[in-house]
Short mmCIF file of C-alpha atoms and ligand atoms in Angstrom, two decimals:
data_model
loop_
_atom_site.label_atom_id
_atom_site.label_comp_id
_atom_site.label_asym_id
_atom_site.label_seq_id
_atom_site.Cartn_x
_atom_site.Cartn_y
_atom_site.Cartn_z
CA UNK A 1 26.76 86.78 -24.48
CA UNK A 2 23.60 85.91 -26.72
CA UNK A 3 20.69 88.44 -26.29
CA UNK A 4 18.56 85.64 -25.36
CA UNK A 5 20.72 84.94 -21.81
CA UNK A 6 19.93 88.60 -21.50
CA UNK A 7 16.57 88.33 -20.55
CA UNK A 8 14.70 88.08 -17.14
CA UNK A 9 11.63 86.15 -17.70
CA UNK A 10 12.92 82.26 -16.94
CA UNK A 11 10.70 80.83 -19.09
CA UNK A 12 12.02 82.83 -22.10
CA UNK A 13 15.26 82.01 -21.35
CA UNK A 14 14.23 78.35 -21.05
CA UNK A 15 13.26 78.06 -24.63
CA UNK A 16 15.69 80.53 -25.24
CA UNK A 17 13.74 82.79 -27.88
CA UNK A 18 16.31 84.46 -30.13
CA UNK A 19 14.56 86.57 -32.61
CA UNK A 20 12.13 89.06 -32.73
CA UNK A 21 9.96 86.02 -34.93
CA UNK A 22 10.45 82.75 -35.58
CA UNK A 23 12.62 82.50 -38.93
CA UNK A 24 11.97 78.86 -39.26
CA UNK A 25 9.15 76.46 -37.52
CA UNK A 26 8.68 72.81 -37.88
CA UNK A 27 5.22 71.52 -38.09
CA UNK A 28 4.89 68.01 -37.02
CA UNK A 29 1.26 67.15 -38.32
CA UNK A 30 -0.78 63.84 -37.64
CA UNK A 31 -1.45 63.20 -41.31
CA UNK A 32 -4.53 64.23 -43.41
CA UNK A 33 -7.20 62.03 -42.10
CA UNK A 34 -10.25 64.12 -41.87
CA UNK A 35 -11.07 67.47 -43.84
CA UNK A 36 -10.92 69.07 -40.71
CA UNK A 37 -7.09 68.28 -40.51
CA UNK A 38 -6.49 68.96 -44.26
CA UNK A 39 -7.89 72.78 -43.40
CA UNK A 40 -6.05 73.05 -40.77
CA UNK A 41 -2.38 72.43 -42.64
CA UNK A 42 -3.40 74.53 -45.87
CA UNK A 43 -4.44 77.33 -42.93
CA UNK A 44 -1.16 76.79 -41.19
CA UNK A 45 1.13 76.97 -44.48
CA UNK A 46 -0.97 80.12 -45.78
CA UNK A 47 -0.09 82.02 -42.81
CA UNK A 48 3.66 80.67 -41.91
CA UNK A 49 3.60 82.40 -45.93
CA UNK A 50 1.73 85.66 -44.90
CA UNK A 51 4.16 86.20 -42.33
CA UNK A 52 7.53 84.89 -43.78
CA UNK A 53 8.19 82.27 -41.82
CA UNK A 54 10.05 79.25 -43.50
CA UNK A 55 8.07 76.06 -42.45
CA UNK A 56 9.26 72.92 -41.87
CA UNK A 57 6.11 70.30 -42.58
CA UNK A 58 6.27 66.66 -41.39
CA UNK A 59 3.34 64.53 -42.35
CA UNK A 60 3.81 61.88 -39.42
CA UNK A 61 0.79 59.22 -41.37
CA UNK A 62 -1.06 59.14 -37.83
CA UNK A 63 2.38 57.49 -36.13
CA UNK A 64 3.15 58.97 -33.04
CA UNK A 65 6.84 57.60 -33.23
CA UNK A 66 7.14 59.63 -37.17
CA UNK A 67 6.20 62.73 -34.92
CA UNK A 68 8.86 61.86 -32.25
CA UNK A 69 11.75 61.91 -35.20
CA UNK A 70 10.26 64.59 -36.93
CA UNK A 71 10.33 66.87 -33.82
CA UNK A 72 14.07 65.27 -33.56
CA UNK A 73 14.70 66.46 -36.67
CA UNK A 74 13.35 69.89 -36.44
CA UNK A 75 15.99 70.10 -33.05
CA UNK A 76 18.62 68.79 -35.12
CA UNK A 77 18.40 71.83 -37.58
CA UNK A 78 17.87 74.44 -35.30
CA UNK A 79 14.77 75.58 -35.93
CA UNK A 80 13.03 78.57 -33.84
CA UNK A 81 10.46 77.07 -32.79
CA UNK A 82 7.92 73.83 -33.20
CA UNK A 83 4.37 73.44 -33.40
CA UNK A 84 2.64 69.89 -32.61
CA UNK A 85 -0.30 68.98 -33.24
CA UNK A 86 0.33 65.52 -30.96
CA UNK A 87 -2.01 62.23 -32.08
CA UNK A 88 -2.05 60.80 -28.97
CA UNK A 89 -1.96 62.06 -25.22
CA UNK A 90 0.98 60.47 -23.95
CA UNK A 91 4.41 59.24 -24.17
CA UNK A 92 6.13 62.81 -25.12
CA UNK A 93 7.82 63.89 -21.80
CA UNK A 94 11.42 62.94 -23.30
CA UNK A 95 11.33 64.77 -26.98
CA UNK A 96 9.70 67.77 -25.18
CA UNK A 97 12.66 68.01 -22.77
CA UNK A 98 15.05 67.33 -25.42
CA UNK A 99 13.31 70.51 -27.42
CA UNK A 100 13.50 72.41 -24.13
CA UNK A 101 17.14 71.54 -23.44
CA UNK A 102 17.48 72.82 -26.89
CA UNK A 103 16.09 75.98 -26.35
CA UNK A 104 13.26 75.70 -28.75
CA UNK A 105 9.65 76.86 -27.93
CA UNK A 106 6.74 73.99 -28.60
CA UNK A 107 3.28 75.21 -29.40
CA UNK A 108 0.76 72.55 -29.40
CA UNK A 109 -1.80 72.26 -31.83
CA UNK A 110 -5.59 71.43 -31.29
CA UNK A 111 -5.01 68.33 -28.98
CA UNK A 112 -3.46 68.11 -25.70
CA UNK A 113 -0.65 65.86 -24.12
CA UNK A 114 -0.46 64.70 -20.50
CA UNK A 115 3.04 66.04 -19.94
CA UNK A 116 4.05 68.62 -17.14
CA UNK A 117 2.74 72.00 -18.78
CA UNK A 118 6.80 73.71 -18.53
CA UNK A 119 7.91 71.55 -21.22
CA UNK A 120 5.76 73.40 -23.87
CA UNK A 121 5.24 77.09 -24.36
CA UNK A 122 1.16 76.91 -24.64
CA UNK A 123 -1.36 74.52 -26.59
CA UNK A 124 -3.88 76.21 -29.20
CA UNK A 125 -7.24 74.37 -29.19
CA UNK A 126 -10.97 74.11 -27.76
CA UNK A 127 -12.59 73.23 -24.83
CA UNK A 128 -12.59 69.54 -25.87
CA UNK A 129 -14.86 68.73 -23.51
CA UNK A 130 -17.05 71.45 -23.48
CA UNK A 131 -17.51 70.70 -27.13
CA UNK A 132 -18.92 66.89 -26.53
CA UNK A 133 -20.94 68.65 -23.75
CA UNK A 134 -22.66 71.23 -26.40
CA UNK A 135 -23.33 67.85 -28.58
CA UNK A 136 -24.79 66.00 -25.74
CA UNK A 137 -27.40 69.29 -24.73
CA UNK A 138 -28.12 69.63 -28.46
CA UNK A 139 -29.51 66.07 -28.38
CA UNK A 140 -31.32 66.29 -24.90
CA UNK A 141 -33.34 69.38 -26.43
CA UNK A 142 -33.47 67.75 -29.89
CA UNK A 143 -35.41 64.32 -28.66
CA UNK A 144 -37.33 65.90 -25.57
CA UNK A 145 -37.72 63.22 -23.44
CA UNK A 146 -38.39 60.22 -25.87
CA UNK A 147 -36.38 57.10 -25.52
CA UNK A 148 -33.20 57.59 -27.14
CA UNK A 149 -30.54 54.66 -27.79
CA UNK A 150 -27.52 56.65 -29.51
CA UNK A 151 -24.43 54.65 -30.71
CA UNK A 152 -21.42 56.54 -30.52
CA UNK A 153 -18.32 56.79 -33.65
CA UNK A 154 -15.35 57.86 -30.99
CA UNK A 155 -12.46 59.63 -32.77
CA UNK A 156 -8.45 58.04 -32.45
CA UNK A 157 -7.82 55.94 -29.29
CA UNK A 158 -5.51 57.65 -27.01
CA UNK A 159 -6.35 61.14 -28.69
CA UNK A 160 -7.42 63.92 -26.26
CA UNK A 161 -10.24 64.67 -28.39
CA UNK A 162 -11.42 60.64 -28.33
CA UNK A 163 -11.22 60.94 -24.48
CA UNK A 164 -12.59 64.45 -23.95
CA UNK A 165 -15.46 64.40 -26.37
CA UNK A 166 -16.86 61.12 -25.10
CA UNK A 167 -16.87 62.73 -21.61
CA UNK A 168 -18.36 66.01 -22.50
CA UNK A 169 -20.79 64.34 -24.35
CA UNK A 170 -21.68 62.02 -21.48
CA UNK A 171 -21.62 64.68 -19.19
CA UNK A 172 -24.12 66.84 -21.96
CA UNK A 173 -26.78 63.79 -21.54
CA UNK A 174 -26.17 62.86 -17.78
CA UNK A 175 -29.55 64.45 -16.42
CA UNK A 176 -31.66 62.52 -19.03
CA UNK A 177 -32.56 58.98 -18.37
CA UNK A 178 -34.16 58.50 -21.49
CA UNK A 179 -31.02 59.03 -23.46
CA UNK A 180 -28.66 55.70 -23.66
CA UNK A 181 -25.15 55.20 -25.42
CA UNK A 182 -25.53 51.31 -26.86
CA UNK A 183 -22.61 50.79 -28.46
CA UNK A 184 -19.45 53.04 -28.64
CA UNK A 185 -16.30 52.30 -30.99
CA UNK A 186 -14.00 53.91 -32.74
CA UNK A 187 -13.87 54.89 -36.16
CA UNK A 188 -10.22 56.50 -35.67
CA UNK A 189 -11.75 60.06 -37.13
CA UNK A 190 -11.85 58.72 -40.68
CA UNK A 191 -14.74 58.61 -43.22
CA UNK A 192 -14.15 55.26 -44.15
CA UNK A 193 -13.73 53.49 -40.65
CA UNK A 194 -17.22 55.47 -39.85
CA UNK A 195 -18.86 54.14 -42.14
CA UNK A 196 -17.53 50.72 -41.70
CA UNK A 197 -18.48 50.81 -38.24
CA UNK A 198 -21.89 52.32 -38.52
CA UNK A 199 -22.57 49.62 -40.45
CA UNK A 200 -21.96 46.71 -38.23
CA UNK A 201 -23.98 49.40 -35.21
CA UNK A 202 -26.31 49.00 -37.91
CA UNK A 203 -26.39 45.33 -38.67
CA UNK A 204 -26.00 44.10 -34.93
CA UNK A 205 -29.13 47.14 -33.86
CA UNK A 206 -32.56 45.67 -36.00
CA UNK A 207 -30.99 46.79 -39.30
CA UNK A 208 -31.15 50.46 -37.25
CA UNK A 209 -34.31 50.24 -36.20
CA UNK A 210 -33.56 50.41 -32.38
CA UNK A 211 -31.44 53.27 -32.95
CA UNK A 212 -32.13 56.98 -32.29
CA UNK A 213 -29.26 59.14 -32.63
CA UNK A 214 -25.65 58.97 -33.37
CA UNK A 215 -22.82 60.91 -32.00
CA UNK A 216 -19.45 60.94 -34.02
CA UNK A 217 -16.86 62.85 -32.82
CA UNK A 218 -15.99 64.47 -36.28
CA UNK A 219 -17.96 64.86 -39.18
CA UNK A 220 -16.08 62.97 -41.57
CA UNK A 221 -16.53 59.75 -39.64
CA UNK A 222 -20.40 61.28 -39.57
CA UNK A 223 -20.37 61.33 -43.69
CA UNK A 224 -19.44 58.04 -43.70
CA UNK A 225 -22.19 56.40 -41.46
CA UNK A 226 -24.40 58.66 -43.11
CA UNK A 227 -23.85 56.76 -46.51
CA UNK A 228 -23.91 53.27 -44.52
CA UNK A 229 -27.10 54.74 -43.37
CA UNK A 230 -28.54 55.43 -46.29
CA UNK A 231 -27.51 52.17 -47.66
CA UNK A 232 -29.41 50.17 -45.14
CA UNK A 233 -32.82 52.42 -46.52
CA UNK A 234 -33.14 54.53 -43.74
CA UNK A 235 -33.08 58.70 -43.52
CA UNK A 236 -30.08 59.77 -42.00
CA UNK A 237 -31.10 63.14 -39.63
CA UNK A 238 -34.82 61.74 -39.56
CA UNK A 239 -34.93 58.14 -38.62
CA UNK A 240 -31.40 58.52 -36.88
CA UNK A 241 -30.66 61.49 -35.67
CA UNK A 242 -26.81 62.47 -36.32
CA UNK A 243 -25.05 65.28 -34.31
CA UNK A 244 -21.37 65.57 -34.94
CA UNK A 245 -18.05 68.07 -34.67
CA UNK A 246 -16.05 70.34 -36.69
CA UNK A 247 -18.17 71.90 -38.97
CA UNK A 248 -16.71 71.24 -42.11
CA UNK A 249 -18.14 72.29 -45.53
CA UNK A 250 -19.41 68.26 -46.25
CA UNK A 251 -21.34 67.91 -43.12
CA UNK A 252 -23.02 71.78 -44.20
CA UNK A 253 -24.11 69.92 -47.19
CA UNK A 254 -25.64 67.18 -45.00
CA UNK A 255 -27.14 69.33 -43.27
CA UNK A 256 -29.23 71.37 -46.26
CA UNK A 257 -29.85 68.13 -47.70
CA UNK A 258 -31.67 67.17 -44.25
CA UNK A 259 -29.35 64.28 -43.60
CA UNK A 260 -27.35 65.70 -39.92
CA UNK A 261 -29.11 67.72 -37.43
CA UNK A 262 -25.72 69.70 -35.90
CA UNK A 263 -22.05 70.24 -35.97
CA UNK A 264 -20.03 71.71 -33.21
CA UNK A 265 -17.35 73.73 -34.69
CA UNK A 266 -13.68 73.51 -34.51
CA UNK A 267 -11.50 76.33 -36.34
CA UNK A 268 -9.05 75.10 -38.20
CA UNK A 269 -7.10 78.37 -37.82
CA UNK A 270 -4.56 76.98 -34.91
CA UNK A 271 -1.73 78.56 -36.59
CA UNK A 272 -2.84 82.29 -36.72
CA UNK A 273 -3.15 82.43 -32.89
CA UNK A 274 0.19 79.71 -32.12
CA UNK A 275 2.32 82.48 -34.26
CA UNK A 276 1.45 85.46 -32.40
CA UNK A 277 1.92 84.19 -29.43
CA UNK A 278 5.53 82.93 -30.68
CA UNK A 279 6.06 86.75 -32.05
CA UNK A 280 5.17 88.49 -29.03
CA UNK A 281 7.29 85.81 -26.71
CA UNK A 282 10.47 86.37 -29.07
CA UNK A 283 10.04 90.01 -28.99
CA UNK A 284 9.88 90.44 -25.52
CA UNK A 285 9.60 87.26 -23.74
CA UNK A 286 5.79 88.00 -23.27
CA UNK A 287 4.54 84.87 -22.16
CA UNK A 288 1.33 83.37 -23.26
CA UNK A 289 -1.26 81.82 -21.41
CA UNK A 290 -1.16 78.02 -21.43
CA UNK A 291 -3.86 77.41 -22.99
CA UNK A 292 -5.22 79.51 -26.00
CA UNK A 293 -8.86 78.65 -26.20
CA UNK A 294 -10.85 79.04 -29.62
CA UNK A 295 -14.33 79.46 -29.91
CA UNK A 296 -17.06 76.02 -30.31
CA UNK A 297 -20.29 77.41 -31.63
CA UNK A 298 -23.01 75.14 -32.27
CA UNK A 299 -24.92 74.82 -36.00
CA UNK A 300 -28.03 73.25 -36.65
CA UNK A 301 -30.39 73.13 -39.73
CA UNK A 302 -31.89 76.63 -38.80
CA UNK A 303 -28.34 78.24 -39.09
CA UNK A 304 -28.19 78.30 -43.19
CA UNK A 305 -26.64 75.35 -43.25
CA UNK A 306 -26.32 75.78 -47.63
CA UNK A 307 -24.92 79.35 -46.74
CA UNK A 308 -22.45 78.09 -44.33
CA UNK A 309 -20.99 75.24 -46.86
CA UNK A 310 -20.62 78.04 -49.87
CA UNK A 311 -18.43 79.95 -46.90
CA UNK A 312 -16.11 77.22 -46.73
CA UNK A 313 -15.90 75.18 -49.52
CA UNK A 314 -13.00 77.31 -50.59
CA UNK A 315 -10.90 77.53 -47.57
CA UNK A 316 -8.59 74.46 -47.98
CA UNK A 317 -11.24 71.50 -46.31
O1 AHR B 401 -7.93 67.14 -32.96
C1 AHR B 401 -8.98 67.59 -33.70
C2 AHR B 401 -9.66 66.48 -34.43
O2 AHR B 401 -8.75 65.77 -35.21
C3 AHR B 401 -10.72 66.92 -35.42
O3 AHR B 401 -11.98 67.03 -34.86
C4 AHR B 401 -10.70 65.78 -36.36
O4 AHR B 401 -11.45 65.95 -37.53
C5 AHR B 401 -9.25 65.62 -36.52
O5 AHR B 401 -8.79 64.64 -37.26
#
């Protein structure tokens, strides 16, 4: 009888850990879309190397049904385990049973699904909401009761992060009636759909005149509106006030430059934390908590913002 059927705990023998580590992991990613996401695969590679572990990378090019036969595929050869890093919320229930009938822990990466919480091991990520909520404060404090019209650059539809940031951030500015969201679209967490979209905000607000702040819900799609922004002659992080999340190296240049106020940050290290929980569950079954929460610390202009971007410039962004 395999070691595995050995064990007590049920869930370990429901994803039927084998090994005292993972050998082999797939890693279904969403594609490369923001520098944010491009960190986060060099981070995950570096350490599946560190530790030996032989990983299996699937670019899915933001399609949720590439991810679906990628995580097929990754069943199909066995692998120990899977980490997903899901593009939308729904509409996984039936490849996650098929991994679990399989016997193969799923560790999902930086975004949630709404599927019952048994058919993955646990999720790495932040408090998604908590992180639009930080945003939303930042900008109470920041305009201090003036009249504020923000327009709003709202990540990919579907996405947990799309949903959860918009209602953090709405739940940041709920006490202050002089802060309005006038317009609210996506920008699908890109630079160049940002800056696309500021620029019709732009066009269809007086040119920007009539706007205050804007909120994107990831810097890169906050680069590009900066750029629109400039383009139309105004001051980006003076005459429109731009508070954004992940705190990438780019948006640390904005900010030295003067041209974003804040970032919330978003590690990009989901791996580091997603393999030692795998290690200690194939050792001994230890189970992890469902969710493994990483940290969301806020940076503004007075936090060395020149420093910060010489920090990471190097690490894979
Ligand atoms: O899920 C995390 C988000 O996805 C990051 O904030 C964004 O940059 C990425 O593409």
């Amino acid at each position: 009888m395999p070691m595995k059927k050995l064990l007590t705990s049920a869930a370990f023998i429901a994803f039927g850990a084998s090994a005292a580590m993972a050998q082999t992991v797939g890693f279904s990613q969403i594609g490369s879309e923001s520098g944010w996401r491009a960190a986060e695969t060099t981070l995950t590679k570096q350490q599946a190397e560190e530790r030996g572990i032989d990983l299996k990378f699937s670019d899915a090019q933001q399609k949720q049904e590439n991810q679906i036969a990628a995580i097929r595929s990754f069943i199909a050869q066995g692998v120990d385990a899977i980490l997903l890093a899901p593009v939308v919320a729904t509409g996984w229930d039936s490849v996650l049973e098929e991994a679990k009938e399989a016997e193969i822990p799923v560790v999902l990466l930086d975004r949630q699904v709404d599927s019952d919480k048994s058919l993955y091991l646990t999720a790495v990520g932040s408090d998604l909401v908590h992180e639009g909520e930080v945003a939303g404060q930042w900008l109470v404090d920041a305009v201090d009761g003036a009249e504020c019209r923000v327009v709003e650059l709202q990540g990919t539809t579907g996405s947990s992060p799309a949903i959860d940031r918009k209602t953090g951030f709405e739940k940041g500015i709920a006490g202050a009636d002089n802060i309005e969201i006038v317009r609210s679209q996506t920008g699908d967490f890109t630079r160049a759909q940002g800056k696309e979209v500021m620029e019709s905000f732009l066009q269809a607000e007086g040119g920007g005149a009539d706007i205050c702040a804007l909120y994107a819900h990831n810097d890169d799609m906050a680069v590009g509106a900066i750029q629109a922004i400039k383009e139309a002659g105004l001051k980006p992080g003076e005459d429109i006030l731009i508070v954004s999340i992940d705190a990438v190296p780019d948006i640390f240049q904005a900010m030295a430059a003067g041209e974003a106020n804040a970032t919330v940050e978003l590690t990009p290290n989901m791996a580091g934390p997603a393999f030692d929980a795998l290690k200690a569950y194939m050792a001994d079954g230890t189970e992890p908590a469902k969710f493994i929460q990483t940290e969301s610390k806020l940076y503004t202009q007075d936090d060395d913002p020149a420093g910060e971007y010489e920090r990471r410039k190097d690490l894979g962004y």
